[in-house]
mmCIF file of C-alpha atoms in Angstrom:
data_model
loop_
_atom_site.group_PDB
_atom_site.id
_atom_site.type_symbol
_atom_site.label_atom_id
_atom_site.label_comp_id
_atom_site.label_asym_id
_atom_site.label_seq_id
_atom_site.Cartn_x
_atom_site.Cartn_y
_atom_site.Cartn_z
ATOM 1 C CA MET A 1 -27.159 -69.689 -35.814
ATOM 2 C CA THR A 2 -24.920 -68.812 -32.866
ATOM 3 C CA ASP A 3 -22.735 -71.784 -33.684
ATOM 4 C CA SER A 4 -22.296 -70.730 -37.275
ATOM 5 C CA ILE A 5 -21.141 -67.253 -36.167
ATOM 6 C CA GLU A 6 -18.576 -68.601 -33.786
ATOM 7 C CA LEU A 7 -17.303 -70.947 -36.405
ATOM 8 C CA LEU A 8 -16.904 -68.081 -38.796
ATOM 9 C CA GLN A 9 -14.885 -66.011 -36.255
ATOM 10 C CA GLN A 10 -12.565 -68.987 -35.516
ATOM 11 C CA ARG A 11 -11.975 -69.440 -39.198
ATOM 12 C CA LEU A 12 -11.123 -65.762 -39.714
ATOM 13 C CA HIS A 13 -8.527 -65.864 -36.748
ATOM 14 C CA ASP A 14 -6.981 -68.933 -38.230
ATOM 15 C CA LEU A 15 -6.594 -67.283 -41.708
ATOM 16 C CA ALA A 16 -4.933 -64.175 -39.955
ATOM 17 C CA ASP A 17 -2.412 -66.472 -38.158
ATOM 18 C CA GLU A 18 -1.512 -68.175 -41.407
ATOM 19 C CA LEU A 19 -0.814 -64.781 -43.095
ATOM 20 C CA GLY A 20 1.426 -63.578 -40.394
ATOM 21 C CA PRO A 21 2.157 -59.663 -39.561
ATOM 22 C CA LEU A 22 1.516 -57.352 -42.413
ATOM 23 C CA PRO A 23 4.731 -55.866 -43.896
ATOM 24 C CA VAL A 24 5.352 -52.135 -43.480
ATOM 25 C CA PRO A 25 7.178 -50.588 -46.385
ATOM 26 C CA HIS A 26 10.647 -49.376 -45.479
ATOM 27 C CA GLU A 27 10.132 -46.145 -47.535
ATOM 28 C CA GLU A 28 7.197 -45.187 -45.245
ATOM 29 C CA ILE A 29 9.302 -45.705 -42.163
ATOM 30 C CA ARG A 30 11.971 -43.412 -43.538
ATOM 31 C CA HIS A 31 9.324 -40.639 -44.289
ATOM 32 C CA ARG A 32 7.940 -41.010 -40.756
ATOM 33 C CA THR A 33 11.359 -40.690 -39.257
ATOM 34 C CA ARG A 34 12.264 -37.615 -41.256
ATOM 35 C CA ARG A 35 8.958 -35.973 -40.322
ATOM 36 C CA LEU A 36 9.598 -36.566 -36.633
ATOM 37 C CA ARG A 37 13.062 -35.163 -36.740
ATOM 38 C CA ARG A 38 11.914 -32.064 -38.568
ATOM 39 C CA TRP A 39 9.164 -31.483 -35.947
ATOM 40 C CA ARG A 40 11.621 -31.857 -33.114
ATOM 41 C CA ARG A 41 14.225 -29.617 -34.732
ATOM 42 C CA ALA A 42 11.578 -27.003 -35.356
ATOM 43 C CA GLY A 43 10.405 -27.258 -31.657
ATOM 44 C CA SER A 44 13.859 -26.808 -30.317
ATOM 45 C CA LEU A 45 14.533 -23.736 -32.414
ATOM 46 C CA ALA A 46 11.141 -22.222 -31.374
ATOM 47 C CA ALA A 47 11.974 -22.840 -27.628
ATOM 48 C CA VAL A 48 15.429 -21.248 -28.060
ATOM 49 C CA ALA A 49 13.783 -18.293 -29.796
ATOM 50 C CA VAL A 50 11.301 -17.858 -27.000
ATOM 51 C CA VAL A 51 14.123 -17.945 -24.370
ATOM 52 C CA VAL A 52 16.122 -15.312 -26.322
ATOM 53 C CA VAL A 53 13.034 -13.104 -26.585
ATOM 54 C CA VAL A 54 12.258 -13.359 -22.994
ATOM 55 C CA ALA A 55 15.891 -12.618 -22.012
ATOM 56 C CA VAL A 56 16.001 -9.525 -24.273
ATOM 57 C CA VAL A 57 12.717 -8.293 -22.934
ATOM 58 C CA THR A 58 13.753 -8.827 -19.354
ATOM 59 C CA VAL A 59 17.021 -7.013 -19.783
ATOM 60 C CA SER A 60 15.267 -4.119 -21.685
ATOM 61 C CA VAL A 61 12.590 -3.791 -18.960
ATOM 62 C CA ALA A 62 15.399 -3.819 -16.131
ATOM 63 C CA LEU A 63 17.280 -1.138 -18.102
ATOM 64 C CA VAL A 64 14.165 0.962 -18.283
ATOM 65 C CA VAL A 65 12.739 0.472 -14.821
ATOM 66 C CA ARG A 66 16.059 0.674 -12.855
ATOM 67 C CA PRO A 67 16.560 4.223 -11.812
ATOM 68 C CA ALA A 68 19.745 6.135 -12.312
ATOM 69 C CA PRO A 69 21.763 6.407 -9.033
ATOM 70 C CA MET A 70 21.451 9.601 -6.993
ATOM 71 C CA PRO A 71 23.988 12.158 -8.358
ATOM 72 C CA VAL A 72 26.783 13.229 -6.229
ATOM 73 C CA THR A 73 27.473 17.030 -5.894
ATOM 74 C CA ALA A 74 31.016 17.739 -5.145
ATOM 75 C CA PRO A 75 31.556 19.965 -1.969
ATOM 76 C CA ASP A 76 32.697 23.564 -2.438
ATOM 77 C CA GLY A 77 35.326 23.619 0.328
ATOM 78 C CA PRO A 78 33.390 23.570 3.596
ATOM 79 C CA PHE A 79 30.147 24.235 1.811
ATOM 80 C CA LEU A 80 27.647 21.923 0.177
ATOM 81 C CA GLY A 81 28.183 22.968 -3.406
ATOM 82 C CA TRP A 82 24.518 22.681 -4.281
ATOM 83 C CA PRO A 83 23.532 25.015 -7.134
ATOM 84 C CA VAL A 84 21.004 27.670 -6.248
ATOM 85 C CA THR A 85 17.342 26.887 -6.917
ATOM 86 C CA GLY A 86 14.016 28.607 -6.425
ATOM 87 C CA ASN A 87 11.640 30.846 -8.324
ATOM 88 C CA ALA A 88 13.103 34.184 -7.215
ATOM 89 C CA THR A 89 16.809 33.781 -7.929
ATOM 90 C CA GLY A 90 16.808 36.697 -10.394
ATOM 91 C CA THR A 91 15.208 39.187 -7.985
ATOM 92 C CA GLY A 92 16.626 41.357 -5.138
ATOM 93 C CA LEU A 93 15.524 38.743 -2.548
ATOM 94 C CA LEU A 94 19.087 37.377 -2.138
ATOM 95 C CA ALA A 95 20.513 40.675 -1.373
ATOM 96 C CA GLU A 96 17.825 41.350 1.210
ATOM 97 C CA ALA A 97 18.399 38.005 2.887
ATOM 98 C CA VAL A 98 22.123 38.639 3.301
ATOM 99 C CA GLN A 99 21.371 42.121 4.828
ATOM 100 C CA VAL A 100 19.010 40.584 7.334
ATOM 101 C CA TRP A 101 21.558 37.846 8.123
ATOM 102 C CA ASP A 102 24.314 40.394 8.600
ATOM 103 C CA SER A 103 22.170 42.712 10.766
ATOM 104 C CA THR A 104 20.891 40.062 13.159
ATOM 105 C CA ARG A 105 24.220 38.479 14.153
ATOM 106 C CA ALA A 106 26.738 40.042 16.353
ATOM 107 C CA SER A 107 29.683 38.370 14.616
ATOM 108 C CA GLY A 108 29.685 40.953 11.796
ATOM 109 C CA PRO A 109 29.024 40.794 8.038
ATOM 110 C CA HIS A 110 29.267 37.432 6.286
ATOM 111 C CA THR A 111 31.505 36.598 3.360
ATOM 112 C CA ASP A 112 31.837 33.945 0.734
ATOM 113 C CA ILE A 113 27.982 33.723 0.491
ATOM 114 C CA HIS A 114 26.657 30.511 -1.141
ATOM 115 C CA ALA A 115 22.893 30.747 -1.892
ATOM 116 C CA LEU A 116 21.112 27.271 -1.887
ATOM 117 C CA LEU A 117 17.522 28.443 -2.249
ATOM 118 C CA VAL A 118 15.963 31.794 -3.074
ATOM 119 C CA ASP A 119 12.213 31.158 -3.437
ATOM 120 C CA ARG A 120 8.808 32.799 -2.684
ATOM 121 C CA ASP A 121 5.938 30.729 -1.453
ATOM 122 C CA PRO A 122 2.666 32.400 -2.399
ATOM 123 C CA VAL A 123 0.457 30.441 0.070
ATOM 124 C CA LEU A 124 2.275 29.834 3.363
ATOM 125 C CA LEU A 125 5.346 31.900 4.428
ATOM 126 C CA GLY A 126 6.200 34.147 1.527
ATOM 127 C CA PRO A 127 9.991 34.389 0.896
ATOM 128 C CA VAL A 128 12.199 31.357 1.919
ATOM 129 C CA VAL A 129 15.951 31.679 1.476
ATOM 130 C CA VAL A 130 18.793 29.260 2.506
ATOM 131 C CA LEU A 131 22.375 30.595 2.567
ATOM 132 C CA GLU A 132 25.852 29.419 3.536
ATOM 133 C CA GLY A 133 28.600 31.774 4.326
ATOM 134 C CA ARG A 134 31.592 32.593 6.649
ATOM 135 C CA ASP A 135 31.023 34.715 9.761
ATOM 136 C CA ALA A 136 33.529 37.245 10.966
ATOM 137 C CA GLN A 137 35.695 34.543 12.519
ATOM 138 C CA GLY A 138 35.814 32.737 9.159
ATOM 139 C CA GLU A 139 33.638 29.837 10.448
ATOM 140 C CA PRO A 140 31.220 28.359 7.891
ATOM 141 C CA ARG A 141 27.525 28.889 8.840
ATOM 142 C CA LEU A 142 24.108 27.977 7.376
ATOM 143 C CA ALA A 143 21.122 30.322 7.603
ATOM 144 C CA ILE A 144 17.433 29.796 6.973
ATOM 145 C CA LEU A 145 15.162 32.960 6.517
ATOM 146 C CA THR A 146 11.585 33.035 5.881
ATOM 147 C CA GLY A 147 8.575 35.387 5.895
ATOM 148 C CA SER A 148 5.443 34.441 7.989
ATOM 149 C CA ALA A 149 1.807 33.718 7.683
ATOM 150 C CA GLU A 150 1.318 37.039 9.464
ATOM 151 C CA ASP A 151 3.569 39.028 7.158
ATOM 152 C CA ARG A 152 4.636 37.344 3.838
ATOM 153 C CA ASP A 153 6.897 40.304 2.823
ATOM 154 C CA ALA A 154 9.286 40.511 5.836
ATOM 155 C CA LEU A 155 12.184 38.273 6.000
ATOM 156 C CA ARG A 156 13.236 37.076 9.395
ATOM 157 C CA LEU A 157 16.228 34.908 10.285
ATOM 158 C CA ARG A 158 14.936 31.614 11.594
ATOM 159 C CA ALA A 159 18.017 29.422 11.925
ATOM 160 C CA ASP A 160 21.707 30.232 12.143
ATOM 161 C CA ARG A 161 23.916 27.027 12.538
ATOM 162 C CA PRO A 162 27.277 25.740 11.747
ATOM 163 C CA ALA A 163 27.427 24.566 8.095
ATOM 164 C CA PRO A 164 26.506 20.923 7.661
ATOM 165 C CA ASN A 165 28.823 18.161 6.522
ATOM 166 C CA PRO A 166 29.396 19.026 2.793
ATOM 167 C CA VAL A 167 29.987 15.299 1.991
ATOM 168 C CA ALA A 168 27.235 13.281 3.931
ATOM 169 C CA THR A 169 24.413 15.861 3.933
ATOM 170 C CA ARG A 170 21.348 15.065 1.701
ATOM 171 C CA VAL A 171 18.729 17.289 3.294
ATOM 172 C CA VAL A 172 18.727 20.647 5.166
ATOM 173 C CA SER A 173 15.644 20.897 7.294
ATOM 174 C CA MET A 174 13.885 22.734 10.218
ATOM 175 C CA VAL A 175 10.693 22.227 12.282
ATOM 176 C CA SER A 176 9.422 25.136 14.473
ATOM 177 C CA GLY A 177 6.190 26.517 15.713
ATOM 178 C CA ARG A 178 7.686 30.052 15.494
ATOM 179 C CA LEU A 179 7.294 30.609 11.745
ATOM 180 C CA GLY A 180 3.589 31.826 11.753
ATOM 181 C CA THR A 181 4.408 35.419 12.819
ATOM 182 C CA ALA A 182 7.011 37.900 12.083
ATOM 183 C CA THR A 183 8.171 38.049 15.737
ATOM 184 C CA GLY A 184 8.511 34.348 16.117
ATOM 185 C CA ILE A 185 5.888 34.296 18.937
ATOM 186 C CA GLU A 186 2.398 33.069 18.292
ATOM 187 C CA PRO A 187 -0.460 35.351 19.225
ATOM 188 C CA LEU A 188 -2.344 34.026 22.287
ATOM 189 C CA ASP A 189 -5.721 34.140 20.544
ATOM 190 C CA SER A 190 -4.938 31.587 17.899
ATOM 191 C CA ARG A 191 -3.910 27.980 17.870
ATOM 192 C CA PRO A 192 -0.345 27.847 16.425
ATOM 193 C CA SER A 193 0.966 25.534 13.951
ATOM 194 C CA ALA A 194 4.501 24.099 13.601
ATOM 195 C CA TRP A 195 6.046 24.287 10.129
ATOM 196 C CA LEU A 196 8.343 21.620 8.459
ATOM 197 C CA PHE A 197 10.735 23.003 5.863
ATOM 198 C CA ALA A 198 13.205 20.834 3.992
ATOM 199 C CA LEU A 199 15.526 21.447 0.984
ATOM 200 C CA GLY A 200 17.030 18.359 -0.737
ATOM 201 C CA ALA A 201 20.279 17.929 -2.514
ATOM 202 C CA PRO A 202 20.280 17.927 -6.291
ATOM 203 C CA GLY A 203 18.757 14.565 -7.462
ATOM 204 C CA VAL A 204 16.072 14.624 -4.663
ATOM 205 C CA THR A 205 12.770 14.253 -6.472
ATOM 206 C CA GLY A 206 10.291 14.089 -3.676
ATOM 207 C CA PHE A 207 9.676 14.058 0.063
ATOM 208 C CA GLY A 208 7.814 12.048 2.659
ATOM 209 C CA TYR A 209 7.522 12.836 6.339
ATOM 210 C CA HIS A 210 5.783 11.754 9.573
ATOM 211 C CA SER A 211 5.530 13.106 13.205
ATOM 212 C CA THR A 212 4.586 11.395 16.380
ATOM 213 C CA ALA A 213 2.822 14.625 17.289
ATOM 214 C CA VAL A 214 0.164 13.743 14.776
ATOM 215 C CA ASP A 215 -2.556 11.190 15.876
ATOM 216 C CA GLN A 216 -3.119 10.220 12.166
ATOM 217 C CA GLU A 217 0.455 9.815 11.079
ATOM 218 C CA LEU A 218 1.621 11.143 7.710
ATOM 219 C CA VAL A 219 3.820 8.132 6.795
ATOM 220 C CA GLU A 220 6.268 7.651 3.908
ATOM 221 C CA GLY A 221 4.342 8.368 0.798
ATOM 222 C CA GLY A 222 1.754 10.454 2.475
ATOM 223 C CA GLY A 223 3.684 13.731 1.984
ATOM 224 C CA PRO A 224 3.305 15.826 -1.099
ATOM 225 C CA ASP A 225 5.727 15.361 -3.834
ATOM 226 C CA LEU A 226 7.388 18.819 -4.162
ATOM 227 C CA GLY A 227 10.612 17.950 -5.775
ATOM 228 C CA ARG A 228 13.649 19.328 -3.873
ATOM 229 C CA ARG A 229 11.495 21.459 -1.597
ATOM 230 C CA LEU A 230 9.042 20.739 1.276
ATOM 231 C CA LEU A 231 7.008 23.232 3.292
ATOM 232 C CA VAL A 232 3.978 21.893 5.347
ATOM 233 C CA SER A 233 2.135 22.753 8.437
ATOM 234 C CA LEU A 234 2.011 20.353 11.429
ATOM 235 C CA PRO A 235 0.401 20.469 14.889
ATOM 236 C CA PRO A 236 2.179 22.747 17.357
ATOM 237 C CA GLY A 237 3.615 19.760 19.203
ATOM 238 C CA ALA A 238 5.867 18.872 16.296
ATOM 239 C CA THR A 239 9.561 19.316 16.961
ATOM 240 C CA PRO A 240 12.772 18.247 15.274
ATOM 241 C CA ILE A 241 13.111 15.124 17.486
ATOM 242 C CA ASN A 242 9.583 13.793 16.725
ATOM 243 C CA THR A 243 9.439 14.660 13.033
ATOM 244 C CA THR A 244 11.055 12.358 10.505
ATOM 245 C CA VAL A 245 12.003 13.591 7.061
ATOM 246 C CA ILE A 246 12.170 11.116 4.087
ATOM 247 C CA ALA A 247 13.800 12.143 0.834
ATOM 248 C CA ARG A 248 13.551 10.063 -2.403
ATOM 249 C CA HIS A 249 15.361 9.910 -5.622
ATOM 250 C CA ALA A 250 13.148 8.422 -8.425
ATOM 251 C CA GLY A 251 11.283 6.499 -5.854
ATOM 252 C CA THR A 252 14.341 5.200 -3.933
ATOM 253 C CA VAL A 253 14.626 6.517 -0.293
ATOM 254 C CA VAL A 254 18.084 8.407 -0.091
ATOM 255 C CA PHE A 255 17.459 9.868 3.381
ATOM 256 C CA ARG A 256 15.492 9.127 6.400
ATOM 257 C CA GLY A 257 16.029 10.885 9.709
ATOM 258 C CA PRO A 258 14.862 13.540 12.218
ATOM 259 C CA ALA A 259 14.777 17.124 11.213
ATOM 260 C CA ASP A 260 18.040 19.079 11.710
ATOM 261 C CA GLY A 261 16.675 21.392 14.298
ATOM 262 C CA GLY A 262 14.293 24.265 15.264
ATOM 263 C CA ALA A 263 14.285 27.971 14.899
ATOM 264 C CA ILE A 264 15.843 30.572 16.946
ATOM 265 C CA GLY A 265 14.110 30.528 20.432
ATOM 266 C CA ASP A 266 13.121 26.911 20.300
ATOM 267 C CA ALA A 267 14.335 24.363 22.859
ATOM 268 C CA VAL A 268 17.393 22.410 21.810
ATOM 269 C CA ALA A 269 17.072 18.513 22.111
ATOM 270 C CA VAL A 270 20.663 17.496 23.436
ATOM 271 C CA PRO A 271 21.251 13.683 22.888
ATOM 272 C CA ALA A 272 22.084 11.383 25.817
ATOM 273 C CA THR A 273 22.400 7.637 26.217
ATOM 274 C CA VAL A 274 20.552 5.479 28.815
ATOM 275 C CA LEU A 275 23.094 3.592 30.933
ATOM 276 C CA THR A 276 20.683 1.619 33.277
ATOM 277 C CA ARG A 277 16.998 1.444 33.712
ATOM 278 C CA SER A 278 14.756 0.400 36.654
ATOM 279 C CA PRO A 279 10.934 0.341 36.586
ATOM 280 C CA ASP A 280 10.737 3.919 37.690
ATOM 281 C CA HIS A 281 14.148 5.402 37.118
ATOM 282 C CA ALA A 282 16.990 5.622 34.573
ATOM 283 C CA ARG A 283 20.605 6.830 34.639
ATOM 284 C CA ILE A 284 21.751 8.657 31.505
ATOM 285 C CA GLN A 285 25.124 9.941 30.224
ATOM 286 C CA GLY A 286 25.396 13.141 28.151
ATOM 287 C CA SER A 287 26.890 16.690 28.012
ATOM 288 C CA PRO A 288 27.470 18.061 31.590
ATOM 289 C CA ARG A 289 26.035 21.433 30.428
ATOM 290 C CA ALA A 290 22.775 19.759 29.533
ATOM 291 C CA LEU A 291 22.393 17.525 32.466
ATOM 292 C CA LEU A 292 20.823 19.912 35.042
ATOM 293 C CA PRO A 293 18.171 19.011 37.594
ATOM 294 C CA GLY A 294 14.510 19.891 36.663
ATOM 295 C CA ARG A 295 15.078 19.476 32.835
ATOM 296 C CA LEU A 296 12.822 17.162 31.008
ATOM 297 C CA VAL A 297 14.098 14.089 29.182
ATOM 298 C CA ALA A 298 12.231 12.852 26.039
ATOM 299 C CA THR A 299 12.337 10.470 23.125
ATOM 300 C CA PRO A 300 10.732 10.928 19.685
ATOM 301 C CA ASP A 301 7.586 9.348 21.069
ATOM 302 C CA GLY A 302 7.275 11.835 24.006
ATOM 303 C CA LEU A 303 8.106 12.487 27.631
ATOM 304 C CA LEU A 304 10.391 10.052 29.435
ATOM 305 C CA GLY A 305 10.779 11.887 32.845
ATOM 306 C CA ARG A 306 12.640 14.617 34.708
ATOM 307 C CA ILE A 307 16.316 14.802 35.809
ATOM 308 C CA THR A 308 16.545 14.839 39.570
ATOM 309 C CA THR A 309 20.306 14.725 40.285
ATOM 310 C CA ALA A 310 23.462 15.087 38.089
ATOM 311 C CA ARG A 311 27.115 14.787 38.465
ATOM 312 C CA GLY A 312 29.467 15.413 35.566
ATOM 313 C CA GLU A 313 28.356 13.361 32.434
ATOM 314 C CA GLU A 314 25.773 11.333 34.309
ATOM 315 C CA ALA A 315 22.286 12.042 35.693
ATOM 316 C CA ASP A 316 19.424 10.257 37.365
ATOM 317 C CA VAL A 317 15.926 10.555 35.733
ATOM 318 C CA GLU A 318 12.702 10.025 37.469
ATOM 319 C CA LEU A 319 10.373 8.340 35.032
ATOM 320 C CA VAL A 320 6.659 9.397 34.612
ATOM 321 C CA THR A 321 5.639 6.192 36.308
ATOM 322 C CA ALA A 322 7.597 6.768 39.478
ATOM 323 C CA ALA A 323 5.425 7.114 42.611
ATOM 324 C CA SER A 324 6.984 10.512 43.423
ATOM 325 C CA PHE A 325 6.528 11.885 39.898
ATOM 326 C CA SER A 326 3.982 14.557 39.133
ATOM 327 C CA ILE A 327 3.588 17.235 36.438
ATOM 328 C CA ASP A 328 1.038 19.709 34.999
ATOM 329 C CA ALA A 329 -0.572 18.454 31.859
ATOM 330 C CA LEU A 330 -3.117 19.490 29.217
ATOM 331 C CA THR A 331 -5.513 17.562 26.971
ATOM 332 C CA ASP A 332 -4.335 17.732 23.413
ATOM 333 C CA ILE A 333 -6.328 19.948 20.993
ATOM 334 C CA THR A 334 -8.726 21.204 23.732
ATOM 335 C CA TYR A 335 -5.846 22.311 26.153
ATOM 336 C CA ARG A 336 -7.894 21.577 29.295
ATOM 337 C CA PRO A 337 -5.574 21.504 32.285
ATOM 338 C CA LEU A 338 -5.130 18.535 34.586
ATOM 339 C CA ARG A 339 -2.432 16.821 36.622
ATOM 340 C CA LEU A 340 -0.558 13.730 35.980
ATOM 341 C CA VAL A 341 0.994 11.562 38.805
ATOM 342 C CA GLY A 342 3.003 8.470 38.916
ATOM 343 C CA THR A 343 1.827 5.436 40.852
ATOM 344 C CA GLY A 344 4.848 3.274 40.959
ATOM 345 C CA GLY A 345 5.045 1.281 37.740
ATOM 346 C CA ASN A 346 2.169 3.274 36.128
ATOM 347 C CA ALA A 347 0.630 6.725 35.921
ATOM 348 C CA ARG A 348 -2.843 8.261 36.241
ATOM 349 C CA LEU A 349 -4.656 11.524 35.695
ATOM 350 C CA ASP A 350 -5.630 13.730 38.603
ATOM 351 C CA GLN A 351 -7.573 16.982 38.988
ATOM 352 C CA VAL A 352 -9.413 16.392 35.786
ATOM 353 C CA PRO A 353 -11.989 19.075 35.176
ATOM 354 C CA ALA A 354 -15.623 17.791 34.849
ATOM 355 C CA ASP A 355 -15.923 19.417 31.397
ATOM 356 C CA ALA A 356 -12.652 17.929 29.966
ATOM 357 C CA HIS A 357 -14.617 14.926 28.451
ATOM 358 C CA VAL A 358 -11.484 12.826 28.640
ATOM 359 C CA VAL A 359 -11.947 9.528 27.052
ATOM 360 C CA ALA A 360 -9.807 6.413 26.163
ATOM 361 C CA THR A 361 -6.982 6.978 23.628
ATOM 362 C CA ASN A 362 -6.953 10.892 24.198
ATOM 363 C CA ARG A 363 -3.486 12.322 23.965
ATOM 364 C CA ILE A 364 -2.223 13.968 27.045
ATOM 365 C CA VAL A 365 0.643 16.390 26.714
ATOM 366 C CA THR A 366 2.742 18.722 29.099
ATOM 367 C CA VAL A 367 4.372 22.085 28.442
ATOM 368 C CA ASP A 368 8.171 21.999 27.990
ATOM 369 C CA PRO A 369 9.570 24.777 30.148
ATOM 370 C CA ALA A 370 12.606 24.904 27.767
ATOM 371 C CA GLN A 371 10.484 26.170 25.008
ATOM 372 C CA HIS A 372 9.566 29.492 26.694
ATOM 373 C CA SER A 373 6.111 29.200 25.363
ATOM 374 C CA ASP A 374 3.141 26.968 26.644
ATOM 375 C CA ARG A 375 1.714 26.688 23.284
ATOM 376 C CA LEU A 376 4.794 25.377 21.267
ATOM 377 C CA GLY A 377 6.619 22.143 21.240
ATOM 378 C CA THR A 378 4.547 20.373 23.922
ATOM 379 C CA LEU A 379 5.632 16.795 24.836
ATOM 380 C CA THR A 380 3.306 13.926 24.663
ATOM 381 C CA ILE A 381 3.099 12.140 28.043
ATOM 382 C CA GLY A 382 0.789 9.269 27.006
ATOM 383 C CA ARG A 383 -2.760 8.336 26.060
ATOM 384 C CA VAL A 384 -5.734 7.827 28.373
ATOM 385 C CA GLY A 385 -6.344 4.211 29.166
ATOM 386 C CA ALA A 386 -9.591 2.090 29.297
ATOM 387 C CA THR A 387 -10.713 3.389 32.765
ATOM 388 C CA GLY A 388 -10.517 7.082 31.677
ATOM 389 C CA HIS A 389 -8.073 7.989 34.472
ATOM 390 C CA ASP A 390 -5.136 5.581 33.850
ATOM 391 C CA LEU A 391 -2.432 6.601 31.411
ATOM 392 C CA VAL A 392 -0.449 4.567 28.977
ATOM 393 C CA PRO A 393 2.953 6.175 28.797
ATOM 394 C CA ALA A 394 4.055 7.336 25.355
ATOM 395 C CA THR A 395 7.615 6.142 25.452
ATOM 396 C CA GLU A 396 9.619 3.080 26.553
ATOM 397 C CA ILE A 397 13.456 2.632 26.833
ATOM 398 C CA SER A 398 16.050 0.048 27.548
ATOM 399 C CA ASP A 399 19.763 0.172 28.184
ATOM 400 C CA LEU A 400 21.755 2.106 25.516
ATOM 401 C CA SER A 401 18.576 3.843 24.188
ATOM 402 C CA ARG A 402 19.111 7.398 22.681
ATOM 403 C CA VAL A 403 17.117 9.995 24.606
ATOM 404 C CA TYR A 404 17.141 13.805 24.553
ATOM 405 C CA VAL A 405 17.550 16.384 27.299
ATOM 406 C CA MET A 406 15.357 19.435 26.542
ATOM 407 C CA VAL A 407 17.599 22.640 26.915
ATOM 408 C CA GLU A 408 16.764 26.276 26.479
ATOM 409 C CA TYR A 409 17.903 27.809 23.241
ATOM 410 C CA GLU A 410 21.320 29.271 23.186
ATOM 411 C CA ALA A 411 22.893 31.301 20.355
ATOM 412 C CA GLU A 412 25.841 28.944 20.036
ATOM 413 C CA PRO A 413 25.508 25.122 19.923
ATOM 414 C CA ARG A 414 26.282 22.986 22.878
#
């Protein structure tokens, strides 16, 4: 049976060889070719259509998402040229602010008044007014006036400065712990707060801010979005040099930098440059009027040291780590007194009260004698280390670092 099957298979193969390959009709070949060409042409057109659609959608999305550039406001002579804004522009608040400015400055009445902000804050400080004008000598000045948490009806002049650069300025700002009361001096029975105020140029749509005086930093994006105005409370150690203001236009940062200055009575941070640095000393260069022995030198992070000697535009600074350095200090928040001493390359706490409860990472601060208040504008020295008595300094510098000499307030800028 098997032999019969194999013989049959062999016969079939032989028969197939005799017939040769089956012919394929030419017409069928032509039909198949046309169908292939049509499919390829249709696929190519579909691919081109997809590319065009994607390109159009991409361009459309880019046009929608891309924000318009920050508008540029033309200066008005030496003034900013910003239009007045605020919720009290139609009241008598502007006239009241001009009267207060005129009466608190010995240079006489102001002329050519340009109002930038006339506003009433119902929660924090009451009236807030920003003005530009010329003093009796014809010099352009800028004034910031506010009420206070203590008296939200009485305007007080808080800042009186030379008018800012009308071309480059994007933000006018102030940080001070003196805005809580009408007198500018915080009552001794309360823990003061510093206040950050900022006004942005037309086109600013929101603010961010942060300060190294805050243990839990309020970083960019953490600040409230208040359009062109910002008014927030910060710890009393917040000052212009340790507070950064961030302004945005449609989500794009258009300004980032330290606050412009403090209020009348606050210490002035005069910039200087580090020429050389050794482990425990530094030599700085700055204004001869600022470089006086005994004045503290700081960075945005905190206290660097104290000037020991000065000659002309240069001064020697004893760093907090120097073996000969010592200073009265306080625990942050609880305000428990203690002493800080340098050890030569490091620093440690001394005379710590038994009930101070000092633990690792606690912030240690010192009173800045230039502030004329032991409760405002304190400088961070550092944080308690692992042992509970060693201190990790708050600031570090190198050659050409920017530092600040803390100077008592003067009516005229240095």
